[in-house]
Amino acid sequence: MSQKPLYAVGYMFIVTAFFSALIIGFARGTQEQVAVNERIAFEKAVLRAFPEISFTTDSQAHQYFQQHFELLPEADGAWVYTKDGIAAGYALPIEGKGFWAMIRGIVGIAPDRQTILGLAFYEQNETPGLGARIVEPFFRDQFKNLTIRPQGLPVELRPAGSALSSGQVHAISGATQTCMRLKVLLNENLQNWLKKMSEKENRQ
């Protein structure tokens, strides 16, 4: 009788060790592919933040990104978009806490830093049919050629159906919490970057 508890403990130890090793091995085996997928998602979001750019395959997106985007130290985290040897804009990564999890995306910004050219997301886990609709064209298209407000918040999200003025877009009906958090992270990231770029110019 005394050996039965020891047998059960030993059996559970062996089973646990086996499946733990299996899971760890699987995670390590897929780690590289996960990193590749994340990189592709990021690059495609960068390109989608500039509506003039089109691509049909992941390889096309990767090739275009490698040829036209460069991360410069003075850009403070933004990627410089060059076309025909001329700066055509900035791709600014944005991230912050959404309603359920982190939201990460890219804001395409004109060279003069006064206009948002486009907005795209590469990570979000908001409520399907509500907050997750931030990735849909009807919402993202509002940011095409959107003026960055020089005073107050750079971008304002207004209730759906309300009148809009410069620098304002409609929030998603029924997704109040997601839109509130998106408004915060979008403006915080924009304000911090615009301030850094302005300070850099003043030092020159």
PDB file of C-alpha atoms in Angstrom:
ATOM      1  CA  MET A   1       0.000   0.000   0.000  1.00  0.00           C
ATOM      2  CA  SER A   2       2.819   2.394   0.875  1.00  0.00           C
ATOM      3  CA  GLN A   3       4.285   2.035  -2.597  1.00  0.00           C
ATOM      4  CA  LYS A   4       1.134   3.106  -4.413  1.00  0.00           C
ATOM      5  CA  PRO A   5       1.377   6.835  -3.532  1.00  0.00           C
ATOM      6  CA  LEU A   6       5.030   6.827  -4.590  1.00  0.00           C
ATOM      7  CA  TYR A   7       4.119   5.135  -7.856  1.00  0.00           C
ATOM      8  CA  ALA A   8       1.386   7.701  -8.531  1.00  0.00           C
ATOM      9  CA  VAL A   9       3.739  10.583  -7.800  1.00  0.00           C
ATOM     10  CA  GLY A  10       6.441   9.128 -10.001  1.00  0.00           C
ATOM     11  CA  TYR A  11       3.995   8.443 -12.811  1.00  0.00           C
ATOM     12  CA  MET A  12       2.638  12.005 -12.703  1.00  0.00           C
ATOM     13  CA  PHE A  13       6.180  13.391 -12.636  1.00  0.00           C
ATOM     14  CA  ILE A  14       7.157  11.435 -15.744  1.00  0.00           C
ATOM     15  CA  VAL A  15       3.965  12.371 -17.608  1.00  0.00           C
ATOM     16  CA  THR A  16       4.332  16.048 -16.680  1.00  0.00           C
ATOM     17  CA  ALA A  17       7.992  16.101 -17.686  1.00  0.00           C
ATOM     18  CA  PHE A  18       7.208  14.441 -21.016  1.00  0.00           C
ATOM     19  CA  PHE A  19       4.471  16.861 -22.034  1.00  0.00           C
ATOM     20  CA  SER A  20       6.419  19.859 -20.738  1.00  0.00           C
ATOM     21  CA  ALA A  21       9.363  18.856 -22.906  1.00  0.00           C
ATOM     22  CA  LEU A  22       7.009  18.351 -25.848  1.00  0.00           C
ATOM     23  CA  ILE A  23       5.477  21.804 -25.464  1.00  0.00           C
ATOM     24  CA  ILE A  24       8.863  23.482 -25.007  1.00  0.00           C
ATOM     25  CA  GLY A  25      10.216  21.704 -28.061  1.00  0.00           C
ATOM     26  CA  PHE A  26       7.219  22.739 -30.152  1.00  0.00           C
ATOM     27  CA  ALA A  27       7.533  26.358 -29.007  1.00  0.00           C
ATOM     28  CA  ARG A  28      11.218  26.463 -29.889  1.00  0.00           C
ATOM     29  CA  GLY A  29      10.571  24.809 -33.211  1.00  0.00           C
ATOM     30  CA  THR A  30       7.984  27.390 -34.225  1.00  0.00           C
ATOM     31  CA  GLN A  31       9.686  30.431 -32.679  1.00  0.00           C
ATOM     32  CA  GLU A  32      11.479  31.382 -35.870  1.00  0.00           C
ATOM     33  CA  GLN A  33       8.325  31.127 -37.988  1.00  0.00           C
ATOM     34  CA  VAL A  34       6.376  33.193 -35.462  1.00  0.00           C
ATOM     35  CA  ALA A  35       9.026  35.922 -35.667  1.00  0.00           C
ATOM     36  CA  VAL A  36       8.851  35.860 -39.467  1.00  0.00           C
ATOM     37  CA  ASN A  37       5.053  36.140 -39.415  1.00  0.00           C
ATOM     38  CA  GLU A  38       5.213  39.063 -36.995  1.00  0.00           C
ATOM     39  CA  ARG A  39       7.756  40.809 -39.198  1.00  0.00           C
ATOM     40  CA  ILE A  40       5.616  40.339 -42.305  1.00  0.00           C
ATOM     41  CA  ALA A  41       2.539  41.667 -40.480  1.00  0.00           C
ATOM     42  CA  PHE A  42       4.505  44.751 -39.423  1.00  0.00           C
ATOM     43  CA  GLU A  43       5.843  45.432 -42.900  1.00  0.00           C
ATOM     44  CA  LYS A  44       2.419  45.043 -44.504  1.00  0.00           C
ATOM     45  CA  ALA A  45       0.930  47.475 -41.967  1.00  0.00           C
ATOM     46  CA  VAL A  46       3.643  50.002 -42.808  1.00  0.00           C
ATOM     47  CA  LEU A  47       2.776  49.778 -46.494  1.00  0.00           C
ATOM     48  CA  ARG A  48      -0.971  49.986 -45.845  1.00  0.00           C
ATOM     49  CA  ALA A  49      -0.425  53.219 -43.931  1.00  0.00           C
ATOM     50  CA  PHE A  50       0.443  54.770 -47.300  1.00  0.00           C
ATOM     51  CA  PRO A  51      -2.613  54.303 -49.570  1.00  0.00           C
ATOM     52  CA  GLU A  52      -0.579  54.965 -52.708  1.00  0.00           C
ATOM     53  CA  ILE A  53       1.373  51.734 -52.153  1.00  0.00           C
ATOM     54  CA  SER A  54      -0.143  48.517 -53.474  1.00  0.00           C
ATOM     55  CA  PHE A  55       1.011  44.911 -53.220  1.00  0.00           C
ATOM     56  CA  THR A  56      -0.535  41.480 -53.645  1.00  0.00           C
ATOM     57  CA  THR A  57       1.875  39.065 -51.974  1.00  0.00           C
ATOM     58  CA  ASP A  58       3.961  38.935 -48.815  1.00  0.00           C
ATOM     59  CA  SER A  59       7.149  38.778 -50.879  1.00  0.00           C
ATOM     60  CA  GLN A  60       6.191  41.917 -52.795  1.00  0.00           C
ATOM     61  CA  ALA A  61       5.472  43.714 -49.529  1.00  0.00           C
ATOM     62  CA  HIS A  62       8.803  42.641 -48.054  1.00  0.00           C
ATOM     63  CA  GLN A  63      10.736  43.695 -51.143  1.00  0.00           C
ATOM     64  CA  TYR A  64       9.063  47.111 -51.309  1.00  0.00           C
ATOM     65  CA  PHE A  65       9.605  47.671 -47.592  1.00  0.00           C
ATOM     66  CA  GLN A  66      13.303  46.830 -47.867  1.00  0.00           C
ATOM     67  CA  GLN A  67      13.759  49.166 -50.824  1.00  0.00           C
ATOM     68  CA  HIS A  68      11.805  52.181 -49.618  1.00  0.00           C
ATOM     69  CA  PHE A  69      11.826  52.295 -45.816  1.00  0.00           C
ATOM     70  CA  GLU A  70      14.704  53.044 -43.488  1.00  0.00           C
ATOM     71  CA  LEU A  71      14.805  53.414 -39.727  1.00  0.00           C
ATOM     72  CA  LEU A  72      16.820  56.513 -38.920  1.00  0.00           C
ATOM     73  CA  PRO A  73      18.002  57.333 -35.373  1.00  0.00           C
ATOM     74  CA  GLU A  74      16.946  60.955 -35.669  1.00  0.00           C
ATOM     75  CA  ALA A  75      13.414  59.865 -36.563  1.00  0.00           C
ATOM     76  CA  ASP A  76      13.001  58.552 -33.002  1.00  0.00           C
ATOM     77  CA  GLY A  77      11.480  55.236 -33.938  1.00  0.00           C
ATOM     78  CA  ALA A  78       9.769  56.259 -37.158  1.00  0.00           C
ATOM     79  CA  TRP A  79      10.635  54.769 -40.517  1.00  0.00           C
ATOM     80  CA  VAL A  80      11.436  57.194 -43.313  1.00  0.00           C
ATOM     81  CA  TYR A  81       9.659  56.445 -46.580  1.00  0.00           C
ATOM     82  CA  THR A  82      11.645  57.419 -49.659  1.00  0.00           C
ATOM     83  CA  LYS A  83      10.468  57.384 -53.259  1.00  0.00           C
ATOM     84  CA  ASP A  84      12.692  58.284 -56.203  1.00  0.00           C
ATOM     85  CA  GLY A  85      15.346  59.326 -53.703  1.00  0.00           C
ATOM     86  CA  ILE A  86      13.066  61.849 -51.978  1.00  0.00           C
ATOM     87  CA  ALA A  87      11.509  61.587 -48.527  1.00  0.00           C
ATOM     88  CA  ALA A  88       7.810  60.853 -49.112  1.00  0.00           C
ATOM     89  CA  GLY A  89       6.731  60.486 -45.505  1.00  0.00           C
ATOM     90  CA  TYR A  90       7.190  58.793 -42.157  1.00  0.00           C
ATOM     91  CA  ALA A  91       5.817  55.511 -40.844  1.00  0.00           C
ATOM     92  CA  LEU A  92       5.265  56.011 -37.127  1.00  0.00           C
ATOM     93  CA  PRO A  93       4.667  52.872 -35.018  1.00  0.00           C
ATOM     94  CA  ILE A  94       2.001  53.365 -32.348  1.00  0.00           C
ATOM     95  CA  GLU A  95       1.085  51.097 -29.483  1.00  0.00           C
ATOM     96  CA  GLY A  96      -0.862  51.125 -26.261  1.00  0.00           C
ATOM     97  CA  LYS A  97      -3.393  49.265 -24.168  1.00  0.00           C
ATOM     98  CA  GLY A  98      -6.705  48.632 -25.868  1.00  0.00           C
ATOM     99  CA  PHE A  99      -9.885  47.479 -24.131  1.00  0.00           C
ATOM    100  CA  TRP A 100      -8.716  43.845 -23.964  1.00  0.00           C
ATOM    101  CA  ALA A 101      -5.082  43.783 -25.037  1.00  0.00           C
ATOM    102  CA  MET A 102      -2.348  45.776 -26.739  1.00  0.00           C
ATOM    103  CA  ILE A 103      -3.124  47.607 -29.960  1.00  0.00           C
ATOM    104  CA  ARG A 104      -0.215  48.133 -32.329  1.00  0.00           C
ATOM    105  CA  GLY A 105      -0.319  49.947 -35.624  1.00  0.00           C
ATOM    106  CA  ILE A 106       1.335  52.361 -38.028  1.00  0.00           C
ATOM    107  CA  VAL A 107       0.498  55.964 -38.852  1.00  0.00           C
ATOM    108  CA  GLY A 108       1.618  57.218 -42.245  1.00  0.00           C
ATOM    109  CA  ILE A 109       2.613  60.872 -41.965  1.00  0.00           C
ATOM    110  CA  ALA A 110       3.369  63.402 -44.699  1.00  0.00           C
ATOM    111  CA  PRO A 111       6.923  64.840 -44.934  1.00  0.00           C
ATOM    112  CA  ASP A 112       5.801  68.183 -43.472  1.00  0.00           C
ATOM    113  CA  ARG A 113       4.304  66.346 -40.470  1.00  0.00           C
ATOM    114  CA  GLN A 114       1.012  68.200 -40.834  1.00  0.00           C
ATOM    115  CA  THR A 115      -1.078  65.446 -42.401  1.00  0.00           C
ATOM    116  CA  ILE A 116      -1.832  61.814 -41.649  1.00  0.00           C
ATOM    117  CA  LEU A 117      -1.708  59.862 -44.901  1.00  0.00           C
ATOM    118  CA  GLY A 118      -3.146  56.630 -43.566  1.00  0.00           C
ATOM    119  CA  LEU A 119      -3.538  54.278 -40.621  1.00  0.00           C
ATOM    120  CA  ALA A 120      -3.079  50.500 -40.368  1.00  0.00           C
ATOM    121  CA  PHE A 121      -2.925  47.919 -37.581  1.00  0.00           C
ATOM    122  CA  TYR A 122      -0.882  44.755 -37.233  1.00  0.00           C
ATOM    123  CA  GLU A 123      -1.947  43.618 -33.763  1.00  0.00           C
ATOM    124  CA  GLN A 124      -5.234  43.893 -31.886  1.00  0.00           C
ATOM    125  CA  ASN A 125      -7.548  41.608 -29.929  1.00  0.00           C
ATOM    126  CA  GLU A 126     -10.603  43.778 -29.474  1.00  0.00           C
ATOM    127  CA  THR A 127     -14.193  42.517 -29.444  1.00  0.00           C
ATOM    128  CA  PRO A 128     -15.180  41.000 -32.835  1.00  0.00           C
ATOM    129  CA  GLY A 129     -17.907  43.045 -34.508  1.00  0.00           C
ATOM    130  CA  LEU A 130     -17.256  46.027 -32.222  1.00  0.00           C
ATOM    131  CA  GLY A 131     -13.783  47.246 -31.255  1.00  0.00           C
ATOM    132  CA  ALA A 132     -12.098  44.916 -33.736  1.00  0.00           C
ATOM    133  CA  ARG A 133     -13.705  46.965 -36.523  1.00  0.00           C
ATOM    134  CA  ILE A 134     -10.859  49.485 -36.187  1.00  0.00           C
ATOM    135  CA  VAL A 135      -9.062  47.396 -38.829  1.00  0.00           C
ATOM    136  CA  GLU A 136     -11.909  47.737 -41.351  1.00  0.00           C
ATOM    137  CA  PRO A 137     -11.645  50.182 -44.287  1.00  0.00           C
ATOM    138  CA  PHE A 138     -14.733  52.213 -43.282  1.00  0.00           C
ATOM    139  CA  PHE A 139     -12.894  53.310 -40.120  1.00  0.00           C
ATOM    140  CA  ARG A 140      -9.310  53.468 -41.369  1.00  0.00           C
ATOM    141  CA  ASP A 141     -10.239  55.396 -44.526  1.00  0.00           C
ATOM    142  CA  GLN A 142     -11.215  58.358 -42.365  1.00  0.00           C
ATOM    143  CA  PHE A 143      -7.524  58.905 -41.620  1.00  0.00           C
ATOM    144  CA  LYS A 144      -6.499  59.314 -45.248  1.00  0.00           C
ATOM    145  CA  ASN A 145      -5.146  62.850 -45.699  1.00  0.00           C
ATOM    146  CA  LEU A 146      -6.388  63.825 -42.233  1.00  0.00           C
ATOM    147  CA  THR A 147      -5.052  67.144 -40.980  1.00  0.00           C
ATOM    148  CA  ILE A 148      -3.024  66.924 -37.772  1.00  0.00           C
ATOM    149  CA  ARG A 149      -4.461  69.540 -35.447  1.00  0.00           C
ATOM    150  CA  PRO A 150      -1.773  72.087 -34.404  1.00  0.00           C
ATOM    151  CA  GLN A 151      -3.457  72.843 -31.067  1.00  0.00           C
ATOM    152  CA  GLY A 152      -4.772  70.428 -28.460  1.00  0.00           C
ATOM    153  CA  LEU A 153      -5.007  66.780 -29.423  1.00  0.00           C
ATOM    154  CA  PRO A 154      -3.571  65.997 -32.879  1.00  0.00           C
ATOM    155  CA  VAL A 155      -6.554  63.752 -33.661  1.00  0.00           C
ATOM    156  CA  GLU A 156     -10.075  63.753 -32.231  1.00  0.00           C
ATOM    157  CA  LEU A 157     -12.559  60.876 -32.303  1.00  0.00           C
ATOM    158  CA  ARG A 158     -16.141  62.112 -32.281  1.00  0.00           C
ATOM    159  CA  PRO A 159     -19.364  60.119 -31.726  1.00  0.00           C
ATOM    160  CA  ALA A 160     -20.689  58.388 -34.827  1.00  0.00           C
ATOM    161  CA  GLY A 161     -22.976  60.647 -36.841  1.00  0.00           C
ATOM    162  CA  SER A 162     -21.783  63.915 -35.297  1.00  0.00           C
ATOM    163  CA  ALA A 163     -20.500  66.847 -37.347  1.00  0.00           C
ATOM    164  CA  LEU A 164     -16.773  66.814 -37.989  1.00  0.00           C
ATOM    165  CA  SER A 165     -14.192  69.528 -38.363  1.00  0.00           C
ATOM    166  CA  SER A 166     -10.500  69.457 -39.258  1.00  0.00           C
ATOM    167  CA  GLY A 167      -8.563  66.636 -37.614  1.00  0.00           C
ATOM    168  CA  GLN A 168     -11.653  64.760 -36.474  1.00  0.00           C
ATOM    169  CA  VAL A 169     -13.008  61.304 -37.369  1.00  0.00           C
ATOM    170  CA  HIS A 170     -16.041  59.294 -36.318  1.00  0.00           C
ATOM    171  CA  ALA A 171     -15.660  56.677 -33.590  1.00  0.00           C
ATOM    172  CA  ILE A 172     -17.218  53.240 -34.006  1.00  0.00           C
ATOM    173  CA  SER A 173     -20.744  52.953 -32.658  1.00  0.00           C
ATOM    174  CA  GLY A 174     -20.879  50.431 -29.809  1.00  0.00           C
ATOM    175  CA  ALA A 175     -17.085  50.351 -29.369  1.00  0.00           C
ATOM    176  CA  THR A 176     -16.724  53.213 -26.921  1.00  0.00           C
ATOM    177  CA  GLN A 177     -14.009  51.675 -24.758  1.00  0.00           C
ATOM    178  CA  THR A 178     -11.814  50.658 -27.680  1.00  0.00           C
ATOM    179  CA  CYS A 179     -12.181  54.064 -29.333  1.00  0.00           C
ATOM    180  CA  MET A 180     -11.370  55.872 -26.089  1.00  0.00           C
ATOM    181  CA  ARG A 181      -8.178  53.874 -25.692  1.00  0.00           C
ATOM    182  CA  LEU A 182      -7.272  54.239 -29.361  1.00  0.00           C
ATOM    183  CA  LYS A 183      -7.704  57.994 -29.054  1.00  0.00           C
ATOM    184  CA  VAL A 184      -5.316  58.072 -26.095  1.00  0.00           C
ATOM    185  CA  LEU A 185      -2.595  55.891 -27.595  1.00  0.00           C
ATOM    186  CA  LEU A 186      -2.826  57.540 -30.996  1.00  0.00           C
ATOM    187  CA  ASN A 187      -2.475  61.039 -29.595  1.00  0.00           C
ATOM    188  CA  GLU A 188       0.198  60.149 -27.051  1.00  0.00           C
ATOM    189  CA  ASN A 189       2.393  58.532 -29.680  1.00  0.00           C
ATOM    190  CA  LEU A 190       1.831  61.355 -32.157  1.00  0.00           C
ATOM    191  CA  GLN A 191       2.451  64.118 -29.622  1.00  0.00           C
ATOM    192  CA  ASN A 192       5.646  62.551 -28.301  1.00  0.00           C
ATOM    193  CA  TRP A 193       7.075  62.008 -31.755  1.00  0.00           C
ATOM    194  CA  LEU A 194       6.103  65.426 -33.105  1.00  0.00           C
ATOM    195  CA  LYS A 195       7.680  67.056 -30.044  1.00  0.00           C
ATOM    196  CA  LYS A 196      10.929  65.137 -30.505  1.00  0.00           C
ATOM    197  CA  MET A 197      11.104  66.041 -34.184  1.00  0.00           C
ATOM    198  CA  SER A 198      10.420  69.712 -33.413  1.00  0.00           C
ATOM    199  CA  GLU A 199      13.115  69.783 -30.735  1.00  0.00           C
ATOM    200  CA  LYS A 200      15.568  68.165 -33.147  1.00  0.00           C
ATOM    201  CA  GLU A 201      14.907  70.854 -35.754  1.00  0.00           C
ATOM    202  CA  ASN A 202      15.351  73.616 -33.172  1.00  0.00           C
ATOM    203  CA  ARG A 203      18.766  72.249 -32.213  1.00  0.00           C
ATOM    204  CA  GLN A 204      19.988  72.360 -35.800  1.00  0.00           C
TER     205      GLN A 204
END
